[in-house]
Short mmCIF file of C-alpha atoms in Angstrom, two decimals:
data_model
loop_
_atom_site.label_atom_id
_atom_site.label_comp_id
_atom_site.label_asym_id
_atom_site.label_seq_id
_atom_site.Cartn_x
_atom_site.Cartn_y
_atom_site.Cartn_z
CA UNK A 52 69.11 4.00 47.06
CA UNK A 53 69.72 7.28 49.00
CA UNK A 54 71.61 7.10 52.03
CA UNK A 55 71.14 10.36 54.15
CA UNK A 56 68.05 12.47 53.07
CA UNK A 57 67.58 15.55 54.10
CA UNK A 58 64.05 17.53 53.93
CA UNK A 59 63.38 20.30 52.89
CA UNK A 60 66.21 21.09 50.25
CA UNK A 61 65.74 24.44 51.10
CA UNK A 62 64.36 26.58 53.59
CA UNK A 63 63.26 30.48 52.84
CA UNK A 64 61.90 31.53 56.42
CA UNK A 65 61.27 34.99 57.80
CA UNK A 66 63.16 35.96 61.44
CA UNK A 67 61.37 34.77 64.62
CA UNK A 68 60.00 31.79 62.92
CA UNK A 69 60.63 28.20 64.09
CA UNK A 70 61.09 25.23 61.72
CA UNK A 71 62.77 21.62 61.48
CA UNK A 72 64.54 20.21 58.77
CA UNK A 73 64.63 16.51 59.04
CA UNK A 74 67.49 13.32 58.69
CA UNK A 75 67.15 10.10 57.59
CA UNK A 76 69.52 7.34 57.35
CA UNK A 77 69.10 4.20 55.69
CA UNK A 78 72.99 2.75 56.30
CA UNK A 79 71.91 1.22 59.28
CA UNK A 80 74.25 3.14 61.23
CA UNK A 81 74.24 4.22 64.92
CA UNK A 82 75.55 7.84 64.99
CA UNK A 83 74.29 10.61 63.62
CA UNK A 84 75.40 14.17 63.06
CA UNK A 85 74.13 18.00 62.34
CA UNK A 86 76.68 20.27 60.76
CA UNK A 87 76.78 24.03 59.80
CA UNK A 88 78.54 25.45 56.89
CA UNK A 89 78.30 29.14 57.01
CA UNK A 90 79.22 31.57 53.66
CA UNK A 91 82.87 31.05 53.51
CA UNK A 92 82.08 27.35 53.40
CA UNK A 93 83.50 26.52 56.97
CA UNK A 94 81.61 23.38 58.57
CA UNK A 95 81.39 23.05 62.02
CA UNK A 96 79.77 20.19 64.19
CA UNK A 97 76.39 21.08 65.99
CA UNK A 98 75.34 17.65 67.41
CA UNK A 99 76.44 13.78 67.69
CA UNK A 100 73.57 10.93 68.61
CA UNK A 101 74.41 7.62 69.03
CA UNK A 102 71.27 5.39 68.81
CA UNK A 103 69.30 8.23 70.49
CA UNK A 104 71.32 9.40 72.65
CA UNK A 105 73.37 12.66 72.56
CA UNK A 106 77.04 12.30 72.41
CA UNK A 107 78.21 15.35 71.27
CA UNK A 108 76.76 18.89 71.72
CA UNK A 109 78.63 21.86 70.96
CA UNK A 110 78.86 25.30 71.61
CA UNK A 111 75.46 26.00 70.02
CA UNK A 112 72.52 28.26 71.03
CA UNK A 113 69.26 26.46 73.02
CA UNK A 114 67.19 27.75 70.57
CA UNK A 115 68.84 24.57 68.52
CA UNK A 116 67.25 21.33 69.50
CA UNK A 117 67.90 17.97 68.33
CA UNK A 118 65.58 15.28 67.99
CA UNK A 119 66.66 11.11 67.25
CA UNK A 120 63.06 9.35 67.38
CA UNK A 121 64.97 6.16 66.56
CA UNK A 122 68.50 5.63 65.49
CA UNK A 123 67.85 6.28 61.69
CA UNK A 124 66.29 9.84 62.28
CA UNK A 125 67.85 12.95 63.39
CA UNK A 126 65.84 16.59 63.23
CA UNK A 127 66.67 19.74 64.33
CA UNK A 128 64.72 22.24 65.00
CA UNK A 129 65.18 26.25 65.75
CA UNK A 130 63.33 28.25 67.31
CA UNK A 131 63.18 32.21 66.82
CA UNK A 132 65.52 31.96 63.60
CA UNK A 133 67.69 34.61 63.48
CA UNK A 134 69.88 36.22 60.29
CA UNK A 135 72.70 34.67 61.78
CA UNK A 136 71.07 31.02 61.16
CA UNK A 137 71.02 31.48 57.24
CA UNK A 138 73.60 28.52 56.48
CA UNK A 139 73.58 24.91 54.95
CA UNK A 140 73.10 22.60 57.28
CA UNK A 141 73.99 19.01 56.57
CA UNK A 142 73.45 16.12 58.46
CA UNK A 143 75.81 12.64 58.32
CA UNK A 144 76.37 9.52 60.23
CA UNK A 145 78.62 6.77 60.83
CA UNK A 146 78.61 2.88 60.84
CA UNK A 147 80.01 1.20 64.16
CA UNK A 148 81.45 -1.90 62.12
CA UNK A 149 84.72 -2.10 60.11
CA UNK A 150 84.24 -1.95 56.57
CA UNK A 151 84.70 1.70 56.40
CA UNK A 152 86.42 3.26 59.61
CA UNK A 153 84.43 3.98 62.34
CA UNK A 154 84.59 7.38 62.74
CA UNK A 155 83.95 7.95 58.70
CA UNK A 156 80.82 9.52 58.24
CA UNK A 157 78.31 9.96 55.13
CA UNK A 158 77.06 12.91 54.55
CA UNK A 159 73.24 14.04 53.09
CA UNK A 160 72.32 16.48 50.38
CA UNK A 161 72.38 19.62 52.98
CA UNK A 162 69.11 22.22 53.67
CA UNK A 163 69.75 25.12 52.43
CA UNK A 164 68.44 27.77 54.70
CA UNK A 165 67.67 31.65 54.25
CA UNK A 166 66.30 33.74 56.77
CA UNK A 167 65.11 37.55 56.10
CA UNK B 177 91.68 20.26 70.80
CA UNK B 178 91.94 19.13 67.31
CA UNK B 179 93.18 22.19 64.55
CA UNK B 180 93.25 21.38 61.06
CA UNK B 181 94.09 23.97 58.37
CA UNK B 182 94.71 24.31 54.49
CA UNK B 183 95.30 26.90 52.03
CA UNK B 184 92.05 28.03 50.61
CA UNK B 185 92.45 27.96 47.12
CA UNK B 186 94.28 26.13 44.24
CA UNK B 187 94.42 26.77 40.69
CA UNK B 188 95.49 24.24 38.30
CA UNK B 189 96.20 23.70 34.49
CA UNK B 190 93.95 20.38 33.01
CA UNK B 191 96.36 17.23 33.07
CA UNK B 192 98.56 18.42 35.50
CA UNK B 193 98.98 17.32 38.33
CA UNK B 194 97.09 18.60 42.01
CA UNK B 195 98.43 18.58 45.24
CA UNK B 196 95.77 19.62 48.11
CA UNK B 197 97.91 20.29 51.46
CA UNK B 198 96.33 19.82 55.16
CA UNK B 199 97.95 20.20 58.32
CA UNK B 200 96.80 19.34 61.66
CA UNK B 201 97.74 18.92 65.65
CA UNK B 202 96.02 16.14 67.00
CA UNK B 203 98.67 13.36 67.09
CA UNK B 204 95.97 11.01 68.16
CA UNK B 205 93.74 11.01 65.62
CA UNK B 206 92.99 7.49 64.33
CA UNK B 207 92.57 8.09 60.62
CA UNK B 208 92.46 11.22 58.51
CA UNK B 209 90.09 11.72 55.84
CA UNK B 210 89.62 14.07 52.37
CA UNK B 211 86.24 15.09 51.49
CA UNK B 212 84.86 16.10 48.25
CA UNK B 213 82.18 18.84 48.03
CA UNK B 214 81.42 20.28 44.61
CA UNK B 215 78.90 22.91 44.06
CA UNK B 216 75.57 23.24 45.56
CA UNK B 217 75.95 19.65 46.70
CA UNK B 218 76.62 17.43 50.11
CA UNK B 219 80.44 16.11 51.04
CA UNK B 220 81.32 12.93 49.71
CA UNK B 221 84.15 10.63 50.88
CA UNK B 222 86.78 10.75 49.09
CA UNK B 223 89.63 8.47 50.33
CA UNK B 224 90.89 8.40 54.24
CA UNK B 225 93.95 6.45 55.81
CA UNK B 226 95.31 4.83 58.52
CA UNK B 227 97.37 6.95 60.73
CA UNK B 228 99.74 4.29 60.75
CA UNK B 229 100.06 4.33 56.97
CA UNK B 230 102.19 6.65 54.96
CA UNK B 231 100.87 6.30 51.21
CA UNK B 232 97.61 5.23 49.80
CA UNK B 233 97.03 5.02 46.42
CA UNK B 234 93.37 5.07 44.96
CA UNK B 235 93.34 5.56 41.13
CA UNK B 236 94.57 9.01 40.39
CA UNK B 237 94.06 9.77 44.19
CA UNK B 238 97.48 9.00 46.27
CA UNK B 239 97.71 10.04 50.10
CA UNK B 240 100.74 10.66 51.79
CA UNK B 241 101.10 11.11 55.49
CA UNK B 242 103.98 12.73 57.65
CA UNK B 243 102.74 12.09 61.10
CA UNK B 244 106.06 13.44 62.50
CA UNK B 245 105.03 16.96 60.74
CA UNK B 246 101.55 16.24 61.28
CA UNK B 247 100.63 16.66 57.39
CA UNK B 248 98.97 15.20 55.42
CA UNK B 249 98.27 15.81 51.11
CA UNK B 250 96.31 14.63 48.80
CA UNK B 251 97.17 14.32 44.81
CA UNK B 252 94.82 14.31 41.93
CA UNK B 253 97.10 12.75 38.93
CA UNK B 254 95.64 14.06 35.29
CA UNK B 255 93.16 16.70 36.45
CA UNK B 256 90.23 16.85 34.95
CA UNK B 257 87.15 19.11 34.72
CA UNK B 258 85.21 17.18 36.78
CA UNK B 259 87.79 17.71 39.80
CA UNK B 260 87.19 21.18 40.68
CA UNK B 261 85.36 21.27 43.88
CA UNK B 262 86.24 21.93 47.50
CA UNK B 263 88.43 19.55 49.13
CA UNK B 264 88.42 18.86 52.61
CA UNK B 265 90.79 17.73 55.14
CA UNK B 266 89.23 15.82 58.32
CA UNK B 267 90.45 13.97 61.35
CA UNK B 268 89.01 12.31 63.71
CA UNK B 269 89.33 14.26 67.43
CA UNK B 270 91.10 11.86 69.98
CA UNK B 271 90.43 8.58 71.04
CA UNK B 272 86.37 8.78 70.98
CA UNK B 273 86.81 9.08 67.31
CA UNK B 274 83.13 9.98 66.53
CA UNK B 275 83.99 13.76 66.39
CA UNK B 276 85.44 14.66 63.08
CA UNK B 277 87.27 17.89 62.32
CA UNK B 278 86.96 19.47 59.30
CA UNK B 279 89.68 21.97 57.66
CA UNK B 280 88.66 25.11 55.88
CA UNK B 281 88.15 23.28 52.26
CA UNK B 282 90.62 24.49 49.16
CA UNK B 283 88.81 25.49 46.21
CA UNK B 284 90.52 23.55 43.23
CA UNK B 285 89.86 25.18 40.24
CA UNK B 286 91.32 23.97 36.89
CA UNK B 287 92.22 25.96 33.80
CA UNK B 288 92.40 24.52 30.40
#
């Protein structure tokens, strides 16, 4: 039944450690998305794929990288994680058909993550 | 680009009436959206319309849209418990319409 998953649910990490939290869709939709939502609960696009390929890419660090194996996956993964990264990050994505509007996106559970 | 802002909080009495206000500047944007996010969880749609609409009604959820004033609100008839959450305000950035802009949230809160 679930639409987006996101794993882990939540991420306790210490600084200069790398991880990846992971994205699955199961809509069969062909855009993906990573978001940040930072403490005052202010969400902010990272990343756009559409079937693989990156569409949107904004103002974030390089130690943020993006990976779409196929168009129902999207990971990200950080490297050197630093306070600043602590955040929920949540990942959507978007059909291309009509049904819904084509920009309206679904959104997964969110990862939860801590660094100290 | 796109700017889209809201008051941050809203405090309401149960069976009253809410009215969650948005603004934006993006005259373009295709349709405009309101999330629901309550605590510890993901956003989930909500209701979005048609920039070429100026009501929707959805249950107790009705839209209205002033695209001349660029605003947009959304009202919760009968409030309930269950409503407080964060609302969010989102429209779509131009043309390419796969980059959505989200508005601060308001925090609805409801007293009995």
């Amino acid at each position: 039944d679930t639409a987006v998953s996101q794993t882990p649910k939540y991420l306790v990490t210490q600084m200069g450690n790398d991880k990846s939290i992971k994205c699955e869709q199961n809509l069969g939709h062909d855009t993906m998305y990573w978001y940040k939502q930072d403490s005052k609960k202010f969400l902010k696009i990272m990343f756009s794929y559409n079937n693989k390929e990156l569409i949107i890419n904004e103002t974030v660090p390089n130690r943020f990288s993006p990976k779409s194996p196929d168009k129902a996956h999207l990971n990200l993964h950080i490297n050197s994680l630093e306070l600043g990264d602590s955040a929920v990050y949540f990942c959507a994505s978007s059909p291309v058909t009509s049904g819904a509007p084509r920009e309206t996106q679904y959104f997964g559970p969110g990862t939860r993550l801590l660094v100290l | 680009g796109e700017d889209v802002e809201q008051s941050l909080f809203l405090s309401v009495r149960e069976g009253d009436s809410s009215v969650i206000n948005c603004t934006y500047t993006d005259s373009s944007s295709t349709y405009l959206y309101w999330y629901k996010q309550e605590p510890g969880a993901g956003l989930q749609l909500l209701t979005y319309i048609f920039s070429n609409m100026d009501m929707k009604q959805d249950q107790r959820l009705t839209v209205l849209l002033n695209k001349k004033d660029k605003h947009l609100s959304l009202r919760i008839a009968d409030t309930q418990t269950g409503d407080s959450a964060i609302y969010f305000c989102a429209g779509a950035a131009g043309s390419s319409a796969s980059k959505i802009i989200f508005g601060s949230g308001t925090r609805l809160s409801i007293r009995p």
